[in-house]
Amino acid sequence: MWVDPVQLAWGAEEEAFRAELVAFLDAEVPEEMKGGRDWIGDESPEIPQWASEFQAKLFDSGWMVPSYPPELGGRNATPLQTLIFMEELASRGVSRSVHFGGYAIVGPSLLEFGNEQQKSMAPSAIRGDTVWCVGMSEPDAGSDLASLQTRAIPDGDSFIVTGQKVWTSYAMVAEKCFCYVRTDTGVAKHKGISVLIIDMDSPGLEVRPLRHLTGAIEFAEVFLNEVVVPKENLVGDLNSGWRITMGSLAHERGALWVESVSSAQRALEGLVEIARRQGLENDGVVRRKLAELYEEVHSLRALGYKGFASFAQGSSAPEHSFMKLATSELRQRLYAFGMELQGPYAAVVDPELVEEGGRWQQSWQISLAATIGGGTSEIQRNVVATRVLGLPRG
Amino acid sequence: MDFTLNEEQVLLRETARAMFGNECPPSLIRDAFYDVTSTGPEDARTFFDRHLRDWAALGDAPVVDLCLFMEEAGRVLAPGPGWVNTSMFLPLLRLIEHPLADQVAAGEMTGTVAVCGSDGYWVLSEDPVRSFVPHAKEVDLVAVLSAQNTVSCVPATELNLQEVATLDRSRPVFQFDVPVGLDTTGVSAEELAAVLNRGTVALAAELIGVGRWLMDATLDYVRERVQFDRPVGSFQGLQWKLVDAALLLERADAAVYFAAMCLDSDAAEQHHAVHVAKAAAGAAARRWARDGLQSLGGIGFTWEHDLHLRLRRAQASEQLLGSASWHHDRLAELIFSTG
Ligand SMILES: Cc1cc2nc3c(=O)[nH]c(=O)nc-3n(C[C@H](O)[C@H](O)[C@H](O)COP(=O)(O)OP(=O)(O)OC[C@H]3O[C@@H](n4cnc5c(N)ncnc54)[C@H](O)[C@@H]3O)c2cc1C
């Protein structure tokens, strides 16, 4: 490291936690994961076996979602321990899973909103034994999710579901879909949405993979044509689906920023090395630009910690509303600068000819998704304006 | 790094905020702005004597505590030499074990610090002139630093002080010829750097306070002001600009306290952190001055509205103890100097 990482001076209990985690990671992180990878579908959309095994091992050792109890892949960790966990993973570029839908969205949502039978599906979702996809977006419902039109019509003990989902990550490998459907067309659009658990092998359900601009196959279109879904697959109350979109992951929210800040920090360190190798070390423009980026990365890291302090004390942390917006845009600029530093080779993708086998070109392309998925930057700005700054709705 | 404030720190901030709220109304600040030096209005001229002498001992306190106070002072633009006296002058006297240090901590004596030569860059100088010396006419003593890492304490009345008029009349700066044959005390470069770091982070905290006032005033205004039958704050073009400015202020705020904690714990990262803090805080204050002014429309461009006092402070303080570009260049040196 070219500057010391923030070494948090926590108590002995925290340090013991860290030591145990470090020992686990040193022994168990698979070679393939060390490059840092949290998506599927470079060459094929399959989930590699090493990734499934690692996720299961994390779960069985209580390191999958540390704040959960052991039966859910955790060890009842405190918020501070969760922060330490995130830091250690992120500083090594290690992801818990190559498909975050199950452990990060579906598992927590089932636990919060599901009935007893549905809650019992959470452990396998978190362990990765059951692969899930999340069906929210539709061709005519993206940022305006509440306008979704996939219809579920009651029919005896079932719903008959017809419609289309799009950009559904992992749909081609998933066993189940956590699917948002319209169950009432006669009320305000937020009030007629429900969530159904749909088996991906149901008759009438068809998946057509879509390629990312990177070439990878990760998301898909999902067509539903009179798919029969048992009524017991309804999650939560009928027409209460909008609440579910707002839930999930609350327990980790205080530390989610760590991963994105750490990867920004790693990118920054990489930029300094490229500048050296490219003989740009004494270029005034490059130096100033790198210093500006350093300022941004490190002040955002401080902002994350500041938000964590309020979070750990049980207050809301408006700081964290800024973090996804800020880090997703910052990372795009970091990777783009890594390309720019390569001069005329900026757009070359032959791994033999460019820095680090094309890492910068690849990371830049992948980073372009981060300002779209999970709420676009524009929507994030609207949300911060109204909820954090208290400005009137447009 | 734990950003949680302890009970005393929360109390300190609340006490300071209440004191400034009660004793430092906008009218006093405006008066101070019109003339802060010798002939200014009584209330402004004596504000420091009446209210800030009691706080001078913060110069001996952890930097985080000092920053909490400076942020409140910046919010109201408290008149007087408090910043330079507490954040740099007192620590300098402690450093050279000056016999008057305790009196300064007790608020009985005051001082300022003379660092840069006539070129105005805040690096230790060989120049026979010292410039940009803040508040020199309001204090008893001036500590003159030199490129040989020496400190000399001179009574302000013995110096031929010439004011350098800047945009910010509420923080007057002076130039003088360094008298020959001063008594000097040698210190180490690291010790001097530590004092300057402290002053830099305290000034950055003050700029955060300036930015907070500007942000609050701007958001209040755009929530209320109606055009085209709706509050102007509901227009997305304004909202997004203010969101980005708010992000800048929030990350600058965090960077300032991060730097303060680094200084308090003598962390390896402290020099990096100080550069980040001042660069970010200066940028945030200037950004809110500019975007705030624009969001207020015509009223923002008037002499009558208090915004311009902060615009001036933000713009002038950017140059004290190094501008953002200056800090970025120093930061680049640190970044490339380590393997
Ligand atoms: C890699 C990736 C994976 C994804 N995975 C999933 C998944 O697993 N499941 C799932 O359901 N979805 C998934 N999505 C979809 C994602 O949630 C949507 O793409 C996103 O919500 C935006 O919707 P949209 O694409 O329809 O764009 P639109 O909503 O049509 O937006 C188009 C443009 O208009 C802007 N815009 C829209 N509304 C406003 C407004 N009010 N103010 C200002 N600007 C506005 C947007 O910011 C954007 O720039 C994924 C997307 C990506 C890129």
GROMACS .gro file of N, CA, C and O in nm, chain B residues 226-309:
model
  336
  620VAL      N    1  -4.161   3.126  -0.526
  620VAL     CA    2  -4.249   3.068  -0.627
  620VAL      C    3  -4.236   3.143  -0.760
  620VAL      O    4  -4.242   3.265  -0.763
  621GLN      N    5  -4.215   3.068  -0.866
  621GLN     CA    6  -4.222   3.120  -1.002
  621GLN      C    7  -4.290   3.014  -1.089
  621GLN      O    8  -4.274   2.895  -1.062
  622PHE      N    9  -4.359   3.056  -1.192
  622PHE     CA   10  -4.435   2.962  -1.276
  622PHE      C   11  -4.527   2.875  -1.189
  622PHE      O   12  -4.541   2.755  -1.210
  623ASP      N   13  -4.582   2.935  -1.084
  623ASP     CA   14  -4.677   2.869  -0.995
  623ASP      C   15  -4.621   2.752  -0.915
  623ASP      O   16  -4.695   2.667  -0.869
  624ARG      N   17  -4.491   2.744  -0.903
  624ARG     CA   18  -4.435   2.639  -0.816
  624ARG      C   19  -4.307   2.687  -0.751
  624ARG      O   20  -4.242   2.780  -0.802
  625PRO      N   21  -4.270   2.627  -0.638
  625PRO     CA   22  -4.144   2.668  -0.575
  625PRO      C   23  -4.028   2.643  -0.672
  625PRO      O   24  -4.024   2.537  -0.736
  626VAL      N   25  -3.938   2.739  -0.682
  626VAL     CA   26  -3.827   2.718  -0.778
  626VAL      C   27  -3.743   2.597  -0.739
  626VAL      O   28  -3.680   2.534  -0.824
  627GLY      N   29  -3.744   2.560  -0.612
  627GLY     CA   30  -3.670   2.443  -0.566
  627GLY      C   31  -3.727   2.313  -0.617
  627GLY      O   32  -3.669   2.206  -0.595
  628SER      N   33  -3.842   2.316  -0.684
  628SER     CA   34  -3.895   2.193  -0.742
  628SER      C   35  -3.845   2.172  -0.885
  628SER      O   36  -3.870   2.067  -0.944
  629PHE      N   37  -3.774   2.270  -0.940
  629PHE     CA   38  -3.721   2.251  -1.076
  629PHE      C   39  -3.597   2.163  -1.072
  629PHE      O   40  -3.504   2.187  -0.995
  630GLN      N   41  -3.601   2.061  -1.161
  630GLN     CA   42  -3.493   1.962  -1.155
  630GLN      C   43  -3.356   2.023  -1.186
  630GLN      O   44  -3.256   1.982  -1.127
  631GLY      N   45  -3.354   2.122  -1.275
  631GLY     CA   46  -3.226   2.185  -1.310
  631GLY      C   47  -3.160   2.248  -1.188
  631GLY      O   48  -3.037   2.242  -1.173
  632LEU      N   49  -3.239   2.307  -1.102
  632LEU     CA   50  -3.183   2.361  -0.977
  632LEU      C   51  -3.153   2.248  -0.878
  632LEU      O   52  -3.048   2.248  -0.813
  633GLN      N   53  -3.244   2.153  -0.868
  633GLN     CA   54  -3.226   2.045  -0.769
  633GLN      C   55  -3.095   1.971  -0.790
  633GLN      O   56  -3.020   1.948  -0.695
  634TRP      N   57  -3.067   1.933  -0.913
  634TRP     CA   58  -2.948   1.851  -0.937
  634TRP      C   59  -2.821   1.929  -0.907
  634TRP      O   60  -2.724   1.874  -0.856
  635LYS      N   61  -2.823   2.056  -0.943
  635LYS     CA   62  -2.706   2.139  -0.913
  635LYS      C   63  -2.683   2.144  -0.761
  635LYS      O   64  -2.571   2.130  -0.713
  636LEU      N   65  -2.792   2.159  -0.687
  636LEU     CA   66  -2.779   2.170  -0.543
  636LEU      C   67  -2.743   2.035  -0.479
  636LEU      O   68  -2.670   2.031  -0.380
  637VAL      N   69  -2.790   1.927  -0.539
  637VAL     CA   70  -2.751   1.794  -0.489
  637VAL      C   71  -2.599   1.776  -0.504
  637VAL      O   72  -2.531   1.730  -0.412
  638ASP      N   73  -2.547   1.812  -0.619
  638ASP     CA   74  -2.402   1.795  -0.639
  638ASP      C   75  -2.322   1.885  -0.545
  638ASP      O   76  -2.218   1.845  -0.492
  639ALA      N   77  -2.372   2.005  -0.523
  639ALA     CA   78  -2.303   2.095  -0.430
  639ALA      C   79  -2.312   2.041  -0.288
  639ALA      O   80  -2.216   2.049  -0.210
  640ALA      N   81  -2.427   1.983  -0.253
  640ALA     CA   82  -2.443   1.926  -0.119
  640ALA      C   83  -2.349   1.808  -0.099
  640ALA      O   84  -2.288   1.793   0.007
  641LEU      N   85  -2.335   1.725  -0.202
  641LEU     CA   86  -2.243   1.613  -0.193
  641LEU      C   87  -2.100   1.664  -0.168
  641LEU      O   88  -2.028   1.612  -0.083
  642LEU      N   89  -2.063   1.767  -0.240
  642LEU     CA   90  -1.929   1.823  -0.222
  642LEU      C   91  -1.910   1.874  -0.079
  642LEU      O   92  -1.808   1.847  -0.015
  643LEU      N   93  -2.009   1.944  -0.027
  643LEU     CA   94  -1.996   1.995   0.110
  643LEU      C   95  -1.991   1.881   0.211
  643LEU      O   96  -1.911   1.884   0.306
  644GLU      N   97  -2.074   1.779   0.192
  644GLU     CA   98  -2.075   1.668   0.288
  644GLU      C   99  -1.943   1.593   0.287
  644GLU      O  100  -1.891   1.555   0.392
  645ARG      N  101  -1.888   1.571   0.169
  645ARG     CA  102  -1.761   1.496   0.170
  645ARG      C  103  -1.647   1.584   0.221
  645ARG      O  104  -1.554   1.535   0.287
  646ALA      N  105  -1.655   1.716   0.197
  646ALA     CA  106  -1.553   1.806   0.250
  646ALA      C  107  -1.560   1.810   0.402
  646ALA      O  108  -1.459   1.805   0.471
  647ASP      N  109  -1.681   1.816   0.454
  647ASP     CA  110  -1.702   1.816   0.599
  647ASP      C  111  -1.637   1.691   0.660
  647ASP      O  112  -1.560   1.698   0.757
  648ALA      N  113  -1.668   1.576   0.602
  648ALA     CA  114  -1.611   1.452   0.655
  648ALA      C  115  -1.459   1.454   0.644
  648ALA      O  116  -1.388   1.408   0.735
  649ALA      N  117  -1.408   1.509   0.534
  649ALA     CA  118  -1.262   1.513   0.515
  649ALA      C  119  -1.195   1.601   0.619
  649ALA      O  120  -1.084   1.572   0.664
  650VAL      N  121  -1.261   1.708   0.658
  650VAL     CA  122  -1.203   1.799   0.758
  650VAL      C  123  -1.191   1.729   0.893
  650VAL      O  124  -1.086   1.732   0.957
  651TYR      N  125  -1.298   1.662   0.935
  651TYR     CA  126  -1.291   1.595   1.065
  651TYR      C  127  -1.199   1.472   1.060
  651TYR      O  128  -1.135   1.437   1.159
  652PHE      N  129  -1.194   1.411   0.943
  652PHE     CA  130  -1.099   1.301   0.926
  652PHE      C  131  -0.956   1.353   0.946
  652PHE      O  132  -0.875   1.294   1.018
  653ALA      N  133  -0.926   1.467   0.883
  653ALA     CA  134  -0.791   1.525   0.898
  653ALA      C  135  -0.766   1.563   1.043
  653ALA      O  136  -0.657   1.541   1.097
  654ALA      N  137  -0.867   1.619   1.108
  654ALA     CA  138  -0.850   1.658   1.249
  654ALA      C  139  -0.818   1.535   1.333
  654ALA      O  140  -0.727   1.537   1.417
  655MET      N  141  -0.887   1.426   1.308
  655MET     CA  142  -0.859   1.303   1.383
  655MET      C  143  -0.720   1.250   1.352
  655MET      O  144  -0.651   1.199   1.441
  656CYS      N  145  -0.679   1.263   1.226
  656CYS     CA  146  -0.543   1.219   1.190
  656CYS      C  147  -0.439   1.300   1.266
  656CYS      O  148  -0.339   1.246   1.313
  657LEU      N  149  -0.460   1.432   1.278
  657LEU     CA  150  -0.364   1.514   1.351
  657LEU      C  151  -0.365   1.476   1.499
  657LEU      O  152  -0.259   1.462   1.561
  658ASP      N  153  -0.484   1.458   1.554
  658ASP     CA  154  -0.492   1.425   1.696
  658ASP      C  155  -0.426   1.291   1.728
  658ASP      O  156  -0.376   1.272   1.838
  659SER      N  157  -0.427   1.198   1.633
  659SER     CA  158  -0.369   1.067   1.662
  659SER      C  159  -0.232   1.051   1.596
  659SER      O  160  -0.178   0.942   1.594
  660ASP      N  161  -0.180   1.160   1.540
  660ASP     CA  162  -0.049   1.158   1.475
  660ASP      C  163  -0.041   1.046   1.370
  660ASP      O  164   0.058   0.974   1.360
  661ALA      N  165  -0.148   1.031   1.294
  661ALA     CA  166  -0.157   0.922   1.197
  661ALA      C  167  -0.061   0.944   1.080
  661ALA      O  168  -0.030   1.056   1.043
  662ALA      N  169  -0.018   0.831   1.022
  662ALA     CA  170   0.076   0.839   0.910
  662ALA      C  171   0.018   0.918   0.793
  662ALA      O  172   0.089   0.980   0.716
  663GLU      N  173  -0.114   0.916   0.783
  663GLU     CA  174  -0.181   0.975   0.669
  663GLU      C  175  -0.205   1.126   0.687
  663GLU      O  176  -0.273   1.188   0.604
  664GLN      N  177  -0.155   1.186   0.795
  664GLN     CA  178  -0.203   1.321   0.830
  664GLN      C  179  -0.175   1.427   0.725
  664GLN      O  180  -0.259   1.513   0.701
  665HIS      N  181  -0.059   1.421   0.659
  665HIS     CA  182  -0.031   1.528   0.561
  665HIS      C  183  -0.123   1.515   0.440
  665HIS      O  184  -0.176   1.614   0.391
  666HIS      N  185  -0.141   1.392   0.395
  666HIS     CA  186  -0.239   1.369   0.287
  666HIS      C  187  -0.374   1.427   0.327
  666HIS      O  188  -0.439   1.498   0.251
  667ALA      N  189  -0.414   1.394   0.449
  667ALA     CA  190  -0.549   1.429   0.494
  667ALA      C  191  -0.569   1.580   0.503
  667ALA      O  192  -0.677   1.631   0.472
  668VAL      N  193  -0.464   1.651   0.543
  668VAL     CA  194  -0.475   1.797   0.554
  668VAL      C  195  -0.492   1.859   0.415
  668VAL      O  196  -0.575   1.948   0.394
  669HIS      N  197  -0.416   1.811   0.319
  669HIS     CA  198  -0.430   1.864   0.182
  669HIS      C  199  -0.571   1.838   0.129
  669HIS      O  200  -0.633   1.926   0.069
  670VAL      N  201  -0.619   1.717   0.152
  670VAL     CA  202  -0.754   1.683   0.106
  670VAL      C  203  -0.857   1.775   0.172
  670VAL      O  204  -0.947   1.829   0.107
  671ALA      N  205  -0.840   1.796   0.301
  671ALA     CA  206  -0.939   1.875   0.377
  671ALA      C  207  -0.948   2.018   0.327
  671ALA      O  208  -1.057   2.070   0.300
  672LYS      N  209  -0.833   2.082   0.312
  672LYS     CA  210  -0.838   2.224   0.272
  672LYS      C  211  -0.886   2.238   0.128
  672LYS      O  212  -0.966   2.326   0.096
  673ALA      N  213  -0.837   2.149   0.041
  673ALA     CA  214  -0.880   2.158  -0.099
  673ALA      C  215  -1.031   2.139  -0.110
  673ALA      O  216  -1.101   2.216  -0.178
  674ALA      N  217  -1.083   2.039  -0.040
  674ALA     CA  218  -1.225   2.009  -0.052
  674ALA      C  219  -1.311   2.116   0.015
  674ALA      O  220  -1.413   2.159  -0.039
  675ALA      N  221  -1.269   2.161   0.133
  675ALA     CA  222  -1.349   2.260   0.205
  675ALA      C  223  -1.354   2.392   0.129
  675ALA      O  224  -1.459   2.456   0.119
  676GLY      N  225  -1.240   2.432   0.073
  676GLY     CA  226  -1.237   2.557  -0.004
  676GLY      C  227  -1.327   2.548  -0.126
  676GLY      O  228  -1.404   2.639  -0.158
  677ALA      N  229  -1.318   2.433  -0.193
  677ALA     CA  230  -1.401   2.414  -0.313
  677ALA      C  231  -1.549   2.415  -0.276
  677ALA      O  232  -1.631   2.474  -0.347
  678ALA      N  233  -1.583   2.352  -0.164
  678ALA     CA  234  -1.724   2.343  -0.125
  678ALA      C  235  -1.780   2.480  -0.090
  678ALA      O  236  -1.892   2.515  -0.129
  679ALA      N  237  -1.703   2.559  -0.016
  679ALA     CA  238  -1.752   2.692   0.022
  679ALA      C  239  -1.770   2.780  -0.101
  679ALA      O  240  -1.870   2.851  -0.116
  680ARG      N  241  -1.674   2.774  -0.192
  680ARG     CA  242  -1.685   2.857  -0.313
  680ARG      C  243  -1.799   2.810  -0.402
  680ARG      O  244  -1.869   2.889  -0.465
  681ARG      N  245  -1.816   2.680  -0.406
  681ARG     CA  246  -1.924   2.625  -0.488
  681ARG      C  247  -2.060   2.671  -0.435
  681ARG      O  248  -2.149   2.710  -0.512
  682TRP      N  249  -2.078   2.668  -0.303
  682TRP     CA  250  -2.206   2.710  -0.246
  682TRP      C  251  -2.225   2.861  -0.260
  682TRP      O  252  -2.338   2.909  -0.275
  683ALA      N  253  -2.116   2.934  -0.255
  683ALA     CA  254  -2.130   3.079  -0.275
  683ALA      C  255  -2.181   3.105  -0.418
  683ALA      O  256  -2.276   3.182  -0.439
  684ARG      N  257  -2.122   3.037  -0.513
  684ARG     CA  258  -2.157   3.061  -0.653
  684ARG      C  259  -2.297   3.006  -0.685
  684ARG      O  260  -2.383   3.076  -0.739
  685ASP      N  261  -2.320   2.879  -0.651
  685ASP     CA  262  -2.449   2.819  -0.684
  685ASP      C  263  -2.561   2.878  -0.597
  685ASP      O  264  -2.676   2.885  -0.639
  686GLY      N  265  -2.527   2.916  -0.474
  686GLY     CA  266  -2.626   2.981  -0.389
  686GLY      C  267  -2.667   3.114  -0.449
  686GLY      O  268  -2.787   3.144  -0.462
  687LEU      N  269  -2.568   3.192  -0.489
  687LEU     CA  270  -2.597   3.321  -0.551
  687LEU      C  271  -2.688   3.302  -0.672
  687LEU      O  272  -2.791   3.368  -0.687
  688GLN      N  273  -2.651   3.208  -0.756
  688GLN     CA  274  -2.730   3.184  -0.878
  688GLN      C  275  -2.873   3.140  -0.843
  688GLN      O  276  -2.968   3.182  -0.908
  689SER      N  277  -2.887   3.061  -0.739
  689SER     CA  278  -3.020   3.010  -0.701
  689SER      C  279  -3.107   3.120  -0.641
  689SER      O  280  -3.229   3.108  -0.638
  690LEU      N  281  -3.045   3.221  -0.586
  690LEU     CA  282  -3.121   3.331  -0.526
  690LEU      C  283  -3.166   3.433  -0.631
  690LEU      O  284  -3.253   3.517  -0.604
  691GLY      N  285  -3.104   3.429  -0.747
  691GLY     CA  286  -3.139   3.528  -0.848
  691GLY      C  287  -3.092   3.667  -0.807
  691GLY      O  288  -2.990   3.680  -0.739
  692GLY      N  289  -3.168   3.768  -0.844
  692GLY     CA  290  -3.126   3.906  -0.826
  692GLY      C  291  -3.089   3.942  -0.683
  692GLY      O  292  -2.988   4.010  -0.659
  693ILE      N  293  -3.166   3.891  -0.589
  693ILE     CA  294  -3.141   3.930  -0.449
  693ILE      C  295  -3.001   3.885  -0.406
  693ILE      O  296  -2.936   3.948  -0.324
  694GLY      N  297  -2.955   3.774  -0.469
  694GLY     CA  298  -2.822   3.723  -0.435
  694GLY      C  299  -2.710   3.816  -0.477
  694GLY      O  300  -2.599   3.809  -0.423
  695PHE      N  301  -2.740   3.901  -0.573
  695PHE     CA  302  -2.636   3.992  -0.623
  695PHE      C  303  -2.638   4.127  -0.552
  695PHE      O  304  -2.569   4.219  -0.591
  696THR      N  305  -2.719   4.138  -0.448
  696THR     CA  306  -2.726   4.268  -0.379
  696THR      C  307  -2.628   4.277  -0.264
  696THR      O  308  -2.588   4.176  -0.205
  697TRP      N  309  -2.597   4.401  -0.233
  697TRP     CA  310  -2.516   4.433  -0.115
  697TRP      C  311  -2.593   4.401   0.012
  697TRP      O  312  -2.538   4.364   0.114
  698GLU      N  313  -2.726   4.416   0.000
  698GLU     CA  314  -2.812   4.401   0.116
  698GLU      C  315  -2.816   4.258   0.170
  698GLU      O  316  -2.824   4.235   0.290
  699HIS      N  317  -2.812   4.159   0.079
  699HIS     CA  318  -2.821   4.020   0.124
  699HIS      C  319  -2.686   3.974   0.179
  699HIS      O  320  -2.582   4.006   0.123
  700ASP      N  321  -2.690   3.898   0.287
  700ASP     CA  322  -2.566   3.858   0.354
  700ASP      C  323  -2.484   3.756   0.276
  700ASP      O  324  -2.371   3.724   0.317
  701LEU      N  325  -2.540   3.705   0.168
  701LEU     CA  326  -2.465   3.603   0.093
  701LEU      C  327  -2.327   3.654   0.052
  701LEU      O  328  -2.228   3.582   0.061
  702HIS      N  329  -2.319   3.780   0.009
  702HIS     CA  330  -2.191   3.825  -0.046
  702HIS      C  331  -2.080   3.828   0.058
  702HIS      O  332  -1.963   3.815   0.026
  703LEU      N  333  -2.119   3.839   0.186
  703LEU     CA  334  -2.015   3.836   0.290
  703LEU      C  335  -1.946   3.699   0.290
  703LEU      O  336  -1.825   3.688   0.306
   0.00000   0.00000   0.00000
